[in-house]
Protein backbone atom coordinates (compact mmCIF):
# COMPACT_ATOMS: atom_id res chain seq x y z
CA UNK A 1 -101.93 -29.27 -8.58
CA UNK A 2 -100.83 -29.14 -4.98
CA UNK A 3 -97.67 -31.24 -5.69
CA UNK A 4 -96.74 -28.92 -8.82
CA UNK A 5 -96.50 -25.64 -6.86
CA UNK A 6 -95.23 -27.20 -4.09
CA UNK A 7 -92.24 -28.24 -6.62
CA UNK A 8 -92.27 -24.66 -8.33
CA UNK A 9 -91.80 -22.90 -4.86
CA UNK A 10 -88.88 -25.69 -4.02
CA UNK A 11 -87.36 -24.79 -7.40
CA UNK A 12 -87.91 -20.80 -6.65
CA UNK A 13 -86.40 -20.93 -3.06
CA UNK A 14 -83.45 -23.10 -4.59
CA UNK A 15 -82.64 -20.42 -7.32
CA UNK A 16 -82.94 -17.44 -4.69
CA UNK A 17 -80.85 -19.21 -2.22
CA UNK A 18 -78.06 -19.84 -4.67
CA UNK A 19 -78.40 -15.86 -6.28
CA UNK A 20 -77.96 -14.85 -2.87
CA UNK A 21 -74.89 -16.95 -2.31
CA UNK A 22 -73.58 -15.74 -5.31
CA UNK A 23 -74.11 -12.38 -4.76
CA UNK A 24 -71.88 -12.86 -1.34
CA UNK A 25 -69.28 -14.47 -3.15
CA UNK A 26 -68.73 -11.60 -5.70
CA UNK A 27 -69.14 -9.09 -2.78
CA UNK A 28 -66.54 -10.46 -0.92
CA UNK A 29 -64.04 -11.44 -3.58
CA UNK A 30 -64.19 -7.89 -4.65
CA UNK A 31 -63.18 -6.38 -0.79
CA UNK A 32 -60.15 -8.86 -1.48
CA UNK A 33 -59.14 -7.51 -4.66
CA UNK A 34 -59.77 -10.75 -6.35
CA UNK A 35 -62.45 -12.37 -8.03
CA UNK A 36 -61.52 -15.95 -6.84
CA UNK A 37 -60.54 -17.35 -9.76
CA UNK A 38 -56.90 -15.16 -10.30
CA UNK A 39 -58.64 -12.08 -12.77
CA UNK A 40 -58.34 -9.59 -9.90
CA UNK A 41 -55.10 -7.16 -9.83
CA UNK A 42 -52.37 -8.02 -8.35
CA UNK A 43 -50.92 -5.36 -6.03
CA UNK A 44 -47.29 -7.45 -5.61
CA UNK A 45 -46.49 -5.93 -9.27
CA UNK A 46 -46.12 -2.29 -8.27
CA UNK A 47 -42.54 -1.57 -8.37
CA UNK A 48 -41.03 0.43 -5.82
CA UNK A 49 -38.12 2.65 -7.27
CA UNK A 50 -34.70 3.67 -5.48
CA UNK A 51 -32.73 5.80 -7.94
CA UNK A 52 -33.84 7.61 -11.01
CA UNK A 53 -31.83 8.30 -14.02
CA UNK A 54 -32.67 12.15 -16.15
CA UNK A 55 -32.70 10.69 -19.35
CA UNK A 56 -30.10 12.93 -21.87
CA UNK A 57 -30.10 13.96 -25.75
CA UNK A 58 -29.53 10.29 -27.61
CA UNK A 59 -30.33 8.43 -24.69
CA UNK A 60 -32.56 5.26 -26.20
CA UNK A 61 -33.97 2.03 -23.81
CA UNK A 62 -30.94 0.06 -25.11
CA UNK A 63 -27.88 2.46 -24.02
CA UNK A 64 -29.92 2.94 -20.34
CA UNK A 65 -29.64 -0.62 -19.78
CA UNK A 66 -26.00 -1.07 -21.46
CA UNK A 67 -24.80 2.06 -19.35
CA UNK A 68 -26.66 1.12 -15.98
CA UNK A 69 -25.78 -2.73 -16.57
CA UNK A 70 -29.24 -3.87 -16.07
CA UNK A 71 -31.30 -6.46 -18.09
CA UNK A 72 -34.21 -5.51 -20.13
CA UNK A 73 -36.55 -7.79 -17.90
CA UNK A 74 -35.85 -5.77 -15.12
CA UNK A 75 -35.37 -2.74 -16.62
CA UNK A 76 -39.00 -3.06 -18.01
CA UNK A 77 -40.29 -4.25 -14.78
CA UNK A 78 -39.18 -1.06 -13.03
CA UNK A 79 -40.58 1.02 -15.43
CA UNK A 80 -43.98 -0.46 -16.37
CA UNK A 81 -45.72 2.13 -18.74
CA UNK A 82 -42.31 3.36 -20.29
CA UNK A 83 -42.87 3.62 -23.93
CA UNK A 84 -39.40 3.08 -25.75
CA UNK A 85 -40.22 4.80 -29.24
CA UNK A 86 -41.01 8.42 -26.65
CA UNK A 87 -38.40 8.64 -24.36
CA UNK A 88 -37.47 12.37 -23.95
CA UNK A 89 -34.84 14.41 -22.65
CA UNK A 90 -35.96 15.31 -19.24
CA UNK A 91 -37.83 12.19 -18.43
CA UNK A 92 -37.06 10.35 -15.10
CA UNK A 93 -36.69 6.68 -15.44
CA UNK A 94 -36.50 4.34 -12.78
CA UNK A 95 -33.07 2.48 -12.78
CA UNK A 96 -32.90 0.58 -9.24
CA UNK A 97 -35.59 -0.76 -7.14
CA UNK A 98 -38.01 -3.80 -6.53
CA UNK A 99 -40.68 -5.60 -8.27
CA UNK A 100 -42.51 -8.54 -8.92
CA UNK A 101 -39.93 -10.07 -11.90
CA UNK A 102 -43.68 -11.07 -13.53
CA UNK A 103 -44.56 -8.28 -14.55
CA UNK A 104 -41.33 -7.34 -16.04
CA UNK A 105 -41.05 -9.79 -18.56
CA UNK A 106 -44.05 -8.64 -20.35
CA UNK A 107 -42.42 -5.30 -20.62
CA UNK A 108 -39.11 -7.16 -21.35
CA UNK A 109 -40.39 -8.79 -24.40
CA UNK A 110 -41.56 -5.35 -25.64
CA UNK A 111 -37.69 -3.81 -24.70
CA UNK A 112 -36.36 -6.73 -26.95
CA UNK A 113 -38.45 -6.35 -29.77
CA UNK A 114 -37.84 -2.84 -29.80
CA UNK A 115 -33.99 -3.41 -29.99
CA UNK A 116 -34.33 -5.50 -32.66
CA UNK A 117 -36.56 -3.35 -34.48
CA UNK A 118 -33.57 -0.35 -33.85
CA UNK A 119 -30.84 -3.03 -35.26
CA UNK A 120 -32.82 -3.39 -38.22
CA UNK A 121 -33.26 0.01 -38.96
CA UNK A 122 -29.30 0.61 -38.42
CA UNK A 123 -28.19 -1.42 -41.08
């Protein structure tokens, strides 16, 4: 009987030891901004912007870029939560500055897709 608690309590103090490393672990993972294994956010995709554009009556996502001579990857990157179907006359959009290209291309893809989309609907 001796032997069997003696091997519960081992088992116990073994499972508390590693909860408590685990809790330390996720404590300081969070102060870091990461969660160790690459889910936390990562700051390096905040753009910083250096000109603005006021964007005018007919202006679309496509004629910005044409006009400005940028590419849609960057364009997008610059401008993370621009919506292409709502841009308004009025609205500042970021046409120079510096960001992680990473981030971009998700944006990009969305840019692209929305030109094509505009293509199709002109013909």
């Amino acid at each position: 009987m001796a032997k069997r608690n003696n091997k519960s309590a081992t088992f116990l103090n073994l499972i508390l030891v590693l909860s408590l490393l685990l809790i330390i672990s996720i404590t300081e993972c969070r102060q870091l901004g990461t969660l160790g294994f690459g889910f936390g956010e990562d700051k390096s995709t905040i753009p910083v912007c250096k000109s603005v554009y006021g964007v005018q009556a007919g202006d679309t996502c496509s004629s910005i870029v044409q006009n400005f001579s940028l590419n849609a990857e960057f364009f997008g990157a610059i401008n993370p939560n621009l919506n292409c179907d709502r841009i308004f006359a009025g609205q500042w959009l970021c046409i120079n500055g510096t960001v992680n290209q990473v981030a971009g291309k998700i944006h990009a893809q969305a840019i692209n897709e929305i030109k094509v989309s505009n293509k199709e609907n002109e013909v």
